[in-house]
Coordinates of C-alpha atoms in Angstrom, one line a residue:
M436 CA -42.2 19.8 121.6
G437 CA -45.8 19.9 122.8
P438 CA -48.1 22.8 121.7
G439 CA -47.6 24.6 125.0
Q440 CA -44.3 24.2 124.7
A441 CA -44.1 25.5 121.2
R442 CA -46.2 28.6 122.4
L443 CA -43.7 29.2 125.0
V444 CA -40.7 29.1 122.6
Y445 CA -42.3 31.3 119.9
G446 CA -43.3 34.0 122.7
L447 CA -39.7 33.8 123.7
M448 CA -38.6 34.5 120.2
V449 CA -41.3 37.2 120.0
L450 CA -40.0 38.9 123.1
V451 CA -36.1 38.9 121.8
V452 CA -37.5 40.5 118.4
L453 CA -39.6 43.2 120.6
C454 CA -36.4 43.9 123.0
W455 CA -34.4 44.5 119.3
L456 CA -37.2 46.6 118.1
V457 CA -37.4 48.7 121.2
S458 CA -33.8 49.3 121.6
P459 CA -33.5 52.3 119.8
T460 CA -35.9 53.8 122.4
T461 CA -33.5 52.7 125.0
G462 CA -30.5 54.4 123.5
N463 CA -28.3 57.4 124.5
V464 CA -28.8 60.4 122.3
Q465 CA -25.1 62.0 121.9
E466 CA -25.5 65.5 122.8
P467 CA -22.2 67.4 121.9
A468 CA -21.0 69.6 124.6
W469 CA -18.9 71.6 122.7
V470 CA -19.1 73.7 119.4
L471 CA -16.6 74.0 116.5
P472 CA -14.0 76.6 116.9
Q473 CA -14.7 79.8 114.6
Y474 CA -10.8 80.4 113.9
P475 CA -10.4 81.1 109.9
F476 CA -8.7 78.4 108.3
S477 CA -4.8 78.2 108.1
F478 CA -4.8 75.0 105.7
D479 CA -3.2 76.0 102.3
A480 CA -4.5 73.2 99.8
S481 CA -2.0 74.2 97.2
R482 CA 1.1 74.0 99.3
A483 CA 0.1 70.6 100.8
Y484 CA -0.7 69.5 97.0
E485 CA 2.7 70.7 95.9
M486 CA 4.5 68.8 99.1
T487 CA 2.3 65.6 97.9
R488 CA 3.6 65.9 94.0
D489 CA 7.3 66.3 95.8
F490 CA 7.0 63.3 98.2
V491 CA 5.5 60.9 95.8
T492 CA 7.8 61.8 92.7
R493 CA 10.9 61.6 94.2
F494 CA 10.0 58.4 96.3
P495 CA 7.6 56.7 94.0
R496 CA 7.9 52.7 95.5
R497 CA 8.2 53.3 99.3
V498 CA 7.3 49.5 100.1
I499 CA 8.4 48.6 103.8
G500 CA 12.1 48.0 103.8
S501 CA 12.9 49.3 100.6
F502 CA 15.8 52.0 99.7
E503 CA 13.4 54.7 99.0
A504 CA 11.1 54.1 102.0
R505 CA 14.1 54.6 103.8
G506 CA 15.1 58.1 101.7
S507 CA 11.4 59.2 102.4
T508 CA 11.8 59.4 106.2
G509 CA 14.6 62.1 105.5
F510 CA 12.1 64.1 103.1
I511 CA 9.6 63.9 106.0
K512 CA 12.4 64.9 108.8
Q513 CA 13.6 68.1 106.4
H514 CA 10.2 69.4 106.4
L515 CA 9.0 68.8 110.3
E516 CA 12.5 70.2 111.8
P517 CA 12.3 73.3 111.0
L518 CA 9.2 73.9 112.1
G519 CA 10.1 73.3 115.6
Y520 CA 9.2 69.7 116.3
K521 CA 11.4 67.3 117.9
I522 CA 12.0 64.7 115.6
D523 CA 12.3 60.9 116.6
Y524 CA 12.4 57.7 114.9
M525 CA 10.9 54.4 116.1
N526 CA 12.3 51.5 114.3
F527 CA 10.3 47.8 114.4
D528 CA 10.7 44.4 112.6
A529 CA 8.5 43.3 109.8
T530 CA 7.9 40.1 108.0
I531 CA 6.6 40.4 104.5
S532 CA 6.0 37.1 102.1
G533 CA 8.5 35.6 104.1
L534 CA 11.1 38.1 103.9
R535 CA 12.4 39.4 107.4
H536 CA 13.1 43.5 106.8
P537 CA 14.1 44.8 110.4
V538 CA 13.9 48.5 108.7
G539 CA 10.1 49.6 109.4
R540 CA 10.4 53.0 110.4
N541 CA 8.0 55.5 112.0
V542 CA 8.7 59.3 112.0
L543 CA 7.4 61.1 115.2
A544 CA 7.5 65.0 114.9
F545 CA 6.6 66.3 118.6
R546 CA 5.8 69.8 119.7
P547 CA 4.9 70.3 123.5
G548 CA 1.7 72.1 124.2
Q549 CA 0.7 74.1 127.7
N550 CA -0.6 70.9 129.0
P551 CA 1.3 67.0 128.9
E552 CA -2.2 65.7 127.0
I553 CA -1.2 64.8 123.6
I554 CA -3.2 64.6 120.5
A555 CA -1.8 62.4 117.8
V556 CA -2.3 62.7 114.1
L557 CA -1.0 60.0 111.7
A558 CA -0.6 59.4 108.1
H559 CA 1.1 56.2 106.4
Y560 CA 3.8 56.8 103.8
D561 CA 4.3 53.3 102.9
T562 CA 2.8 51.9 99.2
A563 CA 1.4 48.4 98.2
R564 CA 4.2 46.7 95.9
T565 CA 1.6 46.9 93.2
T566 CA 1.6 50.9 93.3
R567 CA 3.6 53.6 91.8
Q568 CA 3.7 56.9 93.6
G569 CA 0.9 55.9 96.0
A570 CA -0.3 59.5 95.3
M571 CA -4.1 58.8 96.5
D572 CA -2.7 56.2 99.2
D573 CA -1.4 57.7 100.8
G574 CA 1.1 60.3 99.9
S575 CA -1.9 62.4 100.2
G576 CA -2.2 61.6 103.5
I577 CA 1.5 62.7 104.1
G578 CA 1.0 65.8 102.3
V579 CA -2.1 66.9 104.5
L580 CA -0.1 65.9 107.8
L581 CA 3.0 68.2 106.6
E582 CA 0.9 71.2 105.8
L583 CA -0.9 70.5 109.3
A584 CA 2.2 70.7 111.0
K585 CA 3.1 74.2 109.2
V586 CA -0.7 75.3 110.7
F587 CA -0.4 74.3 114.2
S588 CA 3.3 75.5 114.5
A589 CA 2.2 79.1 114.3
A590 CA 1.0 79.4 117.5
P591 CA 1.3 77.6 120.9
T592 CA -1.6 74.8 121.4
R593 CA -3.3 74.2 124.6
R594 CA -2.3 70.0 124.2
S595 CA 0.9 68.6 123.0
L596 CA 1.3 67.3 119.2
L597 CA 2.5 64.2 118.0
L598 CA 2.5 63.7 114.0
V599 CA 3.5 60.4 113.2
A600 CA 4.1 59.3 109.7
T601 CA 3.6 55.6 109.9
D602 CA 5.3 52.7 108.2
G603 CA 3.6 49.0 107.4
E604 CA 0.3 50.1 107.0
E605 CA -0.8 48.3 104.3
W606 CA 0.7 45.2 105.7
G607 CA -1.7 45.5 109.0
M608 CA -1.3 48.9 110.3
L609 CA 2.2 47.7 111.7
G610 CA 3.7 51.2 112.8
A611 CA 0.5 52.5 114.0
R612 CA 0.8 48.8 116.1
E613 CA 4.3 49.4 117.2
L614 CA 3.5 53.0 118.5
A615 CA 0.7 51.9 120.5
R616 CA 2.7 49.2 122.1
S617 CA 6.1 51.0 122.5
Y618 CA 5.6 54.5 122.4
P619 CA 6.9 55.8 125.9
E620 CA 4.4 58.4 126.8
R621 CA 1.3 56.6 125.1
S622 CA -0.3 57.2 128.3
R623 CA -0.8 60.6 127.5
I624 CA -2.2 60.3 124.4
V625 CA -5.8 61.2 124.6
A626 CA -7.1 61.4 121.0
A627 CA -5.6 60.3 117.8
L628 CA -6.7 61.1 114.3
S629 CA -5.6 59.1 111.3
L630 CA -5.6 60.9 107.8
D631 CA -6.1 58.2 104.8
F632 CA -6.5 59.2 102.0
V633 CA -7.9 62.0 99.9
A634 CA -9.7 60.1 97.0
I635 CA -9.0 61.0 93.6
G636 CA -10.9 63.9 91.3
K637 CA -13.8 65.5 93.1
L638 CA -15.1 64.1 96.7
N639 CA -18.2 62.6 97.0
E640 CA -18.4 61.9 100.5
I641 CA -16.0 61.7 103.6
T642 CA -15.9 58.1 105.3
L643 CA -14.7 57.4 109.3
D644 CA -13.5 54.0 110.1
T645 CA -14.2 53.5 113.8
V646 CA -13.0 49.8 114.3
G647 CA -10.2 48.6 116.6
Q648 CA -7.8 46.1 115.5
M649 CA -9.2 43.0 117.3
G650 CA -10.5 45.3 119.8
G651 CA -11.6 48.6 120.8
Y652 CA -14.2 51.3 119.0
T653 CA -14.0 55.1 118.3
P654 CA -16.2 56.4 121.5
P655 CA -19.3 58.5 120.3
W656 CA -17.6 61.9 121.3
L657 CA -14.9 61.7 118.9
R658 CA -17.3 60.7 116.3
E659 CA -19.5 63.7 116.6
I660 CA -16.6 66.2 116.6
A661 CA -15.8 64.4 113.0
R662 CA -19.1 64.4 111.9
L663 CA -19.7 68.0 112.6
S664 CA -16.4 68.8 111.1
I665 CA -17.3 66.9 108.0
Q666 CA -20.9 68.6 107.6
A667 CA -19.4 72.1 108.0
Q668 CA -17.8 71.4 104.8
S669 CA -20.9 70.5 103.0
L670 CA -20.2 66.7 102.4
P671 CA -21.7 63.9 103.4
V672 CA -20.8 61.5 106.1
S673 CA -20.3 57.4 105.5
E674 CA -19.9 56.0 108.7
A675 CA -20.7 52.3 110.3
Y676 CA -24.0 51.8 112.1
G677 CA -26.6 49.6 112.7
L678 CA -26.1 46.4 111.0
R679 CA -23.0 47.1 109.2
E680 CA -21.2 48.4 112.5
H681 CA -22.5 45.0 114.2
V682 CA -20.7 43.2 111.3
E683 CA -17.7 45.2 111.8
R684 CA -17.4 44.6 115.1
S685 CA -18.0 40.8 114.6
L686 CA -14.9 40.8 112.8
L687 CA -12.7 43.3 114.3
I688 CA -10.5 43.6 111.0
S689 CA -9.6 47.4 110.9
E690 CA -8.0 48.5 107.7
T691 CA -6.5 51.6 108.8
D692 CA -4.2 53.3 111.3
Q693 CA -6.8 54.0 114.2
G694 CA -7.2 50.2 114.5
P695 CA -4.1 49.3 116.8
L696 CA -4.7 52.6 118.7
L697 CA -8.2 51.7 119.9
N698 CA -7.1 48.4 120.5
V699 CA -4.8 49.9 123.4
G700 CA -7.7 52.1 124.8
I701 CA -6.9 55.2 122.8
A702 CA -9.8 57.1 121.3
A703 CA -9.1 57.2 117.6
I704 CA -10.7 57.8 114.2
N705 CA -10.0 57.7 110.7
L706 CA -10.7 60.1 108.3
G707 CA -11.0 58.8 104.7
S708 CA -12.8 59.9 101.5
E709 CA -14.7 58.4 98.5
S710 CA -14.6 59.9 94.9
V711 CA -17.5 60.8 92.7
D712 CA -15.9 58.4 90.3
R713 CA -15.7 55.4 92.6
A714 CA -15.2 52.9 89.8
R715 CA -12.3 54.7 88.4
Q716 CA -11.1 55.3 92.3
D717 CA -11.3 51.3 92.5
A718 CA -9.1 50.8 89.5
I719 CA -6.5 53.1 90.5
Y720 CA -6.5 52.0 94.2
H721 CA -3.1 49.9 94.6
S722 CA -2.1 50.0 91.2
M723 CA 0.4 51.9 89.0
Q724 CA -1.6 54.6 88.3
D725 CA -2.0 55.8 91.6
T726 CA -0.3 59.4 90.4
I727 CA -0.3 62.9 91.3
D728 CA -1.9 63.7 88.2
N729 CA -5.0 62.0 89.6
L730 CA -5.5 64.5 92.7
E731 CA -7.6 67.7 92.9
V732 CA -6.3 70.8 94.8
A733 CA -10.2 71.4 95.7
S734 CA -10.4 68.0 97.3
V735 CA -7.5 68.3 98.8
N736 CA -8.6 71.4 100.6
E737 CA -11.9 70.2 101.5
Y738 CA -10.2 67.1 103.3
G739 CA -7.4 69.1 104.8
R740 CA -9.7 71.7 106.1
I741 CA -11.8 69.0 107.8
A742 CA -8.6 67.3 109.4
E743 CA -7.5 70.7 110.6
E744 CA -11.1 71.4 112.3
I745 CA -11.0 68.1 113.9
V746 CA -7.5 69.1 115.5
R747 CA -8.6 72.6 116.4
T748 CA -11.6 71.0 118.2
L749 CA -9.8 68.2 119.9
D750 CA -7.2 70.9 121.4
G751 CA -10.0 73.4 122.5
L752 CA -12.0 71.0 124.6
R753 CA -11.7 72.1 128.3
T754 CA -11.2 68.5 129.2
I755 CA -11.3 65.1 126.9
P756 CA -14.7 63.4 127.6
V757 CA -14.3 60.4 129.6
E758 CA -16.7 57.8 127.9
P759 CA -16.5 53.8 127.7
M760 CA -15.5 52.6 124.3
G761 CA -18.0 50.0 123.6
S762 CA -20.9 52.2 122.7
Y763 CA -22.8 50.7 119.8
H764 CA -23.9 53.3 117.0
L765 CA -27.6 52.3 116.3
K766 CA -28.6 54.9 113.7
D767 CA -28.2 58.9 113.6
L768 CA -27.4 60.1 116.8
I769 CA -28.4 57.1 118.9
F770 CA -26.0 55.1 121.0
L771 CA -26.5 51.9 123.1
S772 CA -24.2 51.0 125.9
A773 CA -22.1 48.4 125.8
R774 CA -24.0 46.4 128.7
S775 CA -27.3 47.0 126.6
M776 CA -25.6 45.2 123.7
S777 CA -24.7 42.7 125.9
I778 CA -27.9 42.3 127.3
L779 CA -29.4 41.8 123.9
H780 CA -26.9 39.5 122.7
Y781 CA -27.3 37.2 125.6
L782 CA -31.6 37.6 125.0
T783 CA -31.2 36.8 121.2
F784 CA -30.5 33.1 122.1
L785 CA -33.2 32.6 125.3
P786 CA -35.2 30.4 123.6
L787 CA -32.5 27.8 123.0
P788 CA -32.3 26.6 126.8
A789 CA -35.8 26.6 126.9
V790 CA -35.9 24.4 123.9
L791 CA -32.9 22.0 125.1
L792 CA -34.8 21.5 128.5
F793 CA -38.4 20.7 126.7
Y794 CA -36.2 17.9 124.5
L795 CA -34.6 16.7 127.6
L796 CA -38.0 16.5 129.5
N797 CA -40.0 14.7 126.5
H798 CA -37.3 12.3 125.6
K799 CA -35.2 11.5 128.5
R800 CA -36.5 8.1 128.7
Y801 CA -35.0 7.6 125.3
L802 CA -31.4 8.7 127.0
R803 CA -29.0 5.5 126.7
V804 CA -25.2 6.2 127.1
Q805 CA -24.7 4.5 123.8
R806 CA -26.7 6.9 121.8
V807 CA -24.9 9.8 123.3
L808 CA -21.6 8.3 123.1
R809 CA -22.7 7.8 119.0
E810 CA -23.8 11.2 118.6
L811 CA -20.8 12.8 120.3
F812 CA -18.6 10.6 118.1
A813 CA -20.4 11.6 115.1
F814 CA -20.0 15.4 115.8
A815 CA -16.2 14.9 116.7
G816 CA -15.8 12.7 113.3
T817 CA -17.3 15.7 111.6
L818 CA -14.9 18.5 113.3
I819 CA -11.9 17.1 113.4
P820 CA -11.1 17.0 109.5
F821 CA -11.8 21.2 110.1
L822 CA -8.9 20.7 112.8
S823 CA -6.9 19.1 110.2
I824 CA -7.0 21.8 108.1
Y825 CA -5.9 24.4 110.8
Y826 CA -3.0 22.2 112.1
C827 CA -1.7 21.7 108.2
I828 CA -1.7 25.5 108.3
V829 CA 0.7 25.5 111.1
L830 CA 2.6 22.8 109.7
L831 CA 3.3 24.4 106.3
K832 CA 3.9 27.8 108.0
L833 CA 6.6 26.0 110.4
L834 CA 8.2 24.4 107.1
R835 CA 8.2 27.9 105.6
V836 CA 5.9 26.7 102.4
T837 CA 3.1 29.6 103.4
P838 CA 4.2 33.4 102.7
A839 CA 4.9 34.4 106.2
Y840 CA 3.5 38.1 107.4
S841 CA 3.8 39.9 110.7
L842 CA 0.1 40.2 111.1
Y843 CA -1.9 40.9 107.7
P844 CA -1.9 39.0 104.6
A845 CA -0.9 40.4 101.4
T846 CA -2.5 43.6 100.4
L847 CA -5.3 44.1 97.7
K848 CA -4.1 43.2 94.4
D849 CA -0.7 41.8 95.6
P850 CA 0.3 39.0 93.3
V851 CA 0.4 36.7 96.6
L852 CA -3.4 37.0 96.7
E853 CA -3.9 36.7 92.6
H854 CA -1.9 33.6 92.5
P855 CA -2.6 31.2 95.4
S856 CA -0.2 28.4 95.7
K857 CA -1.9 25.1 94.2
L858 CA 0.4 23.2 96.1
E859 CA -0.8 24.3 99.5
L860 CA -4.2 24.4 98.2
T861 CA -3.7 20.5 97.3
V862 CA -2.2 19.6 100.5
L863 CA -5.0 21.1 102.7
A864 CA -7.8 19.7 100.6
S865 CA -6.3 16.3 100.6
A866 CA -5.7 16.4 104.0
A867 CA -9.0 17.1 105.0
V868 CA -10.6 14.6 102.6
V869 CA -8.1 11.9 104.1
V870 CA -8.9 12.5 107.4
A871 CA -13.0 12.6 106.7
V872 CA -12.7 9.4 105.1
A873 CA -10.6 7.9 108.1
C874 CA -13.1 9.8 110.6
F875 CA -16.1 8.2 108.7
F876 CA -14.7 4.4 108.6
I877 CA -13.6 4.6 112.5
L878 CA -17.2 6.1 113.3
R879 CA -18.8 3.1 111.1
L880 CA -16.3 0.5 112.9
I881 CA -17.5 2.1 116.4
S882 CA -21.0 2.3 116.0
R883 CA -21.5 -1.2 114.6
K884 CA -22.2 -2.6 118.2
M885 CA -23.8 0.8 119.2
A886 CA -27.6 1.4 119.9
R887 CA -29.3 2.3 116.8
P888 CA -29.5 6.0 116.5
D889 CA -32.6 8.0 117.7
F890 CA -33.5 11.5 116.0
H891 CA -34.5 13.0 119.1
I892 CA -31.8 12.0 121.4
S893 CA -29.1 13.1 118.6
K894 CA -30.9 16.3 118.3
L895 CA -30.9 16.5 122.4
I896 CA -27.3 16.3 122.4
L897 CA -26.5 18.4 119.3
L898 CA -28.6 21.0 121.1
A899 CA -26.5 20.8 124.0
I900 CA -23.5 21.2 122.4
L901 CA -24.9 24.2 120.6
S902 CA -25.8 26.0 123.8
G903 CA -22.0 25.5 124.9
V904 CA -20.7 26.8 121.4
V905 CA -23.3 29.2 122.0
L906 CA -22.1 30.7 125.3
I907 CA -18.5 30.4 124.7
A908 CA -19.0 32.7 121.5
L909 CA -20.9 35.1 123.6
L910 CA -18.1 35.2 125.9
H911 CA -15.5 35.8 122.8
N912 CA -17.6 38.1 121.2
G913 CA -21.0 38.6 121.6
Y914 CA -21.5 40.5 118.3
W915 CA -19.6 37.5 116.6
A916 CA -22.2 35.3 118.1
V917 CA -25.1 37.2 117.4
T918 CA -24.1 37.8 113.6
F919 CA -23.2 34.1 112.7
L920 CA -24.7 32.1 115.1
A921 CA -28.5 33.6 115.7
L922 CA -30.0 32.4 112.6
P923 CA -28.8 29.1 112.7
V924 CA -29.8 28.6 116.3
W925 CA -33.4 29.7 115.5
I926 CA -33.6 27.7 112.8
W927 CA -31.9 24.3 113.9
M928 CA -33.8 24.4 117.3
L929 CA -37.2 24.4 115.6
I930 CA -36.6 21.8 113.0
S931 CA -38.1 18.5 114.1
F932 CA -38.5 14.9 112.7
S933 CA -40.4 14.7 109.5
P934 CA -41.6 11.4 108.3
G935 CA -42.0 12.1 104.7
A936 CA -39.1 12.7 101.8
G937 CA -40.6 16.1 100.9
G938 CA -40.6 17.1 104.4
R939 CA -37.0 15.9 105.3
A940 CA -36.1 17.8 102.2
A941 CA -37.5 21.1 103.1
N942 CA -35.8 20.3 106.5
R943 CA -32.4 20.1 104.7
L944 CA -33.1 23.2 102.6
C945 CA -33.8 25.3 106.2
I946 CA -30.6 23.9 107.7
M947 CA -28.7 25.3 105.1
A948 CA -30.2 28.7 104.5
A949 CA -29.2 29.0 108.4
G950 CA -25.8 29.8 106.7
V951 CA -27.1 32.9 104.7
P952 CA -25.3 35.6 106.9
C953 CA -21.8 33.8 107.0
Y954 CA -22.7 33.5 102.7
V955 CA -23.5 36.8 102.5
I956 CA -20.7 38.2 104.7
E957 CA -18.1 35.9 102.6
W958 CA -19.4 37.1 99.3
L959 CA -19.2 40.8 100.2
Y960 CA -16.0 40.5 101.4
A961 CA -14.6 38.5 98.3
T962 CA -16.4 41.3 95.9
R963 CA -14.6 44.2 98.2
L964 CA -10.9 42.6 98.1
G965 CA -11.6 41.5 94.2
L966 CA -10.7 37.9 95.1
G967 CA -13.8 35.8 94.1
W968 CA -13.1 32.5 95.1
K969 CA -9.4 33.2 96.1
L970 CA -10.8 34.8 99.3
A971 CA -10.2 31.0 100.8
W972 CA -6.5 31.7 100.3
Y973 CA -6.8 34.9 101.8
E974 CA -8.4 33.2 104.7
I975 CA -5.8 30.4 105.0
L976 CA -2.7 33.1 104.9
A977 CA -4.8 35.0 107.8
L978 CA -5.2 31.6 109.9
S979 CA -1.2 31.3 109.0
T980 CA -0.8 34.6 110.7
G981 CA -3.2 34.9 113.7
L982 CA -5.0 37.5 112.2
F983 CA -7.7 34.8 112.5
T984 CA -7.2 33.2 115.9
F985 CA -7.6 29.4 116.7
S986 CA -10.5 30.4 119.0
G987 CA -12.7 32.0 116.3
F988 CA -12.0 29.4 113.8
L989 CA -12.5 26.5 116.5
L990 CA -16.0 28.6 116.9
A991 CA -16.6 28.9 113.3
S992 CA -15.7 24.8 112.5
A993 CA -17.8 23.8 115.7
A994 CA -20.9 25.7 114.2
I995 CA -20.2 24.4 110.7
S996 CA -20.0 20.9 112.2
L997 CA -23.5 21.0 113.9
G998 CA -25.0 22.1 110.9
V999 CA -23.7 19.1 109.0
R1000 CA -25.0 16.9 112.0
F1001 CA -28.1 18.5 112.0
F1002 CA -28.3 17.8 108.6
V1003 CA -27.4 14.2 108.5
I1004 CA -29.6 13.3 111.1
Q1005 CA -32.7 14.2 109.0
S1006 CA -32.1 10.8 107.6
Q1007 CA -33.2 8.8 110.8
S1008 CA -36.7 7.8 110.6
R1009 CA -39.2 7.5 113.3
A1010 CA -38.8 3.6 113.6
D1011 CA -35.2 4.5 114.8
S1012 CA -36.7 7.0 117.5
V1013 CA -39.1 4.1 119.3

């Protein structure tokens, strides 16, 4: 690019940065139009604790489809039915590690209110296969749910109550997903609270989970009700905002039961907690040590009071606010509308079409059909090995080699994740290598009679492909596009030809550095799941189940392939460009 063109591009980049910096001043400050009810608390923590103890000691292995899981639903029914709730069961199919269990079961307890609107409260009763008792996760949620059932049976409520003990949460919120899909009166549910879980020992903070399962976000009004209820108990609030929320919206992988409800447009939020001793909590989570002795009544009391206050506030609202779910939590009480975020996402990539146009104007005289085809073939040859991995995963699933799941792969600490299939990893790696080698030699054969490569033309074609990938990504998920493509786009479009070996080496380092957001997020999730390199195995399983979609995989593969091609064309000398 010429000096004037470069100044324009840099000016556009500065404009984009300024728009992001100024965006907080344009956000909407969430001003609550309600106050917390001043009722005396009725929640009895000792009773909730004892119900939890009774539940988890009588039914310690409540894995979906097991005999104990089925027996535990009878326990829940026996405690809810005498309180005047109408009890129903919702059965659904589930596939876990290739085993089909048509016995997933939700327990639904309904109590009519003064109007037909429904407030739903959910807690999952199932456990991971590596857990015994599961007192923290999530026997504690069931104990709180049963105590809330007693609290709200004492007097009429304005809105109807639906209390749900869900099954299959550990495998992708399967019970909540079935509720969101199949509950006949789901259109009447105006708000939902998920209870997962009371942490061991003394509570350090209360966590709010607000991301939907493949779509949807908790609206600001419900977040604020939850925040006020937590602060009333003098506990810190941990919730996603700013960069963390941006990343969560990029991935849309919910970990608790609010996820499927948000996906279908129901305002929902999850109430979680963290212990003062986080290291011990992480060690106990999904282990044989998750027993009732680790819970404290005082913590159950704090958690239960917050849950009661949220439900009472929801029931006391004259009308349930009607707000779009796409509002983005920037910081504190500041939210940006979905339209504002969409504009920011598109603006982020504004310099790219300018650079593409300048490259076209400056180098169009060197455009040759053969040079264009050469780069297109090279890009396709780089992309095809990635696609071969995906279709091998599909084939292995059809052959029933890969463990099958309804949606989410094995849970944290599950043996399936701890011991990846060496056969499948070998097959996938071998297929990718064989296809890559075949593509390399085919490309060499095809390109023999083609014009010599031209750095600027190659870059022009790659920028055009990159523009298409960015546009599709923005339409697919603007958060994903900005999180994973913004830095690569800005770096790759600015890197130009360098005649010296040192300059080319620096360019290659910058090209690889463009993947820093991806590297960091991969590392964070590998650490969070305790998997290390085995995260790759989790991702393979996620692709086989559909948790990671083909469209998302294709976009990611195209971006990586573009990075590889930008890296490779650095070896083209200026002599090739004239």
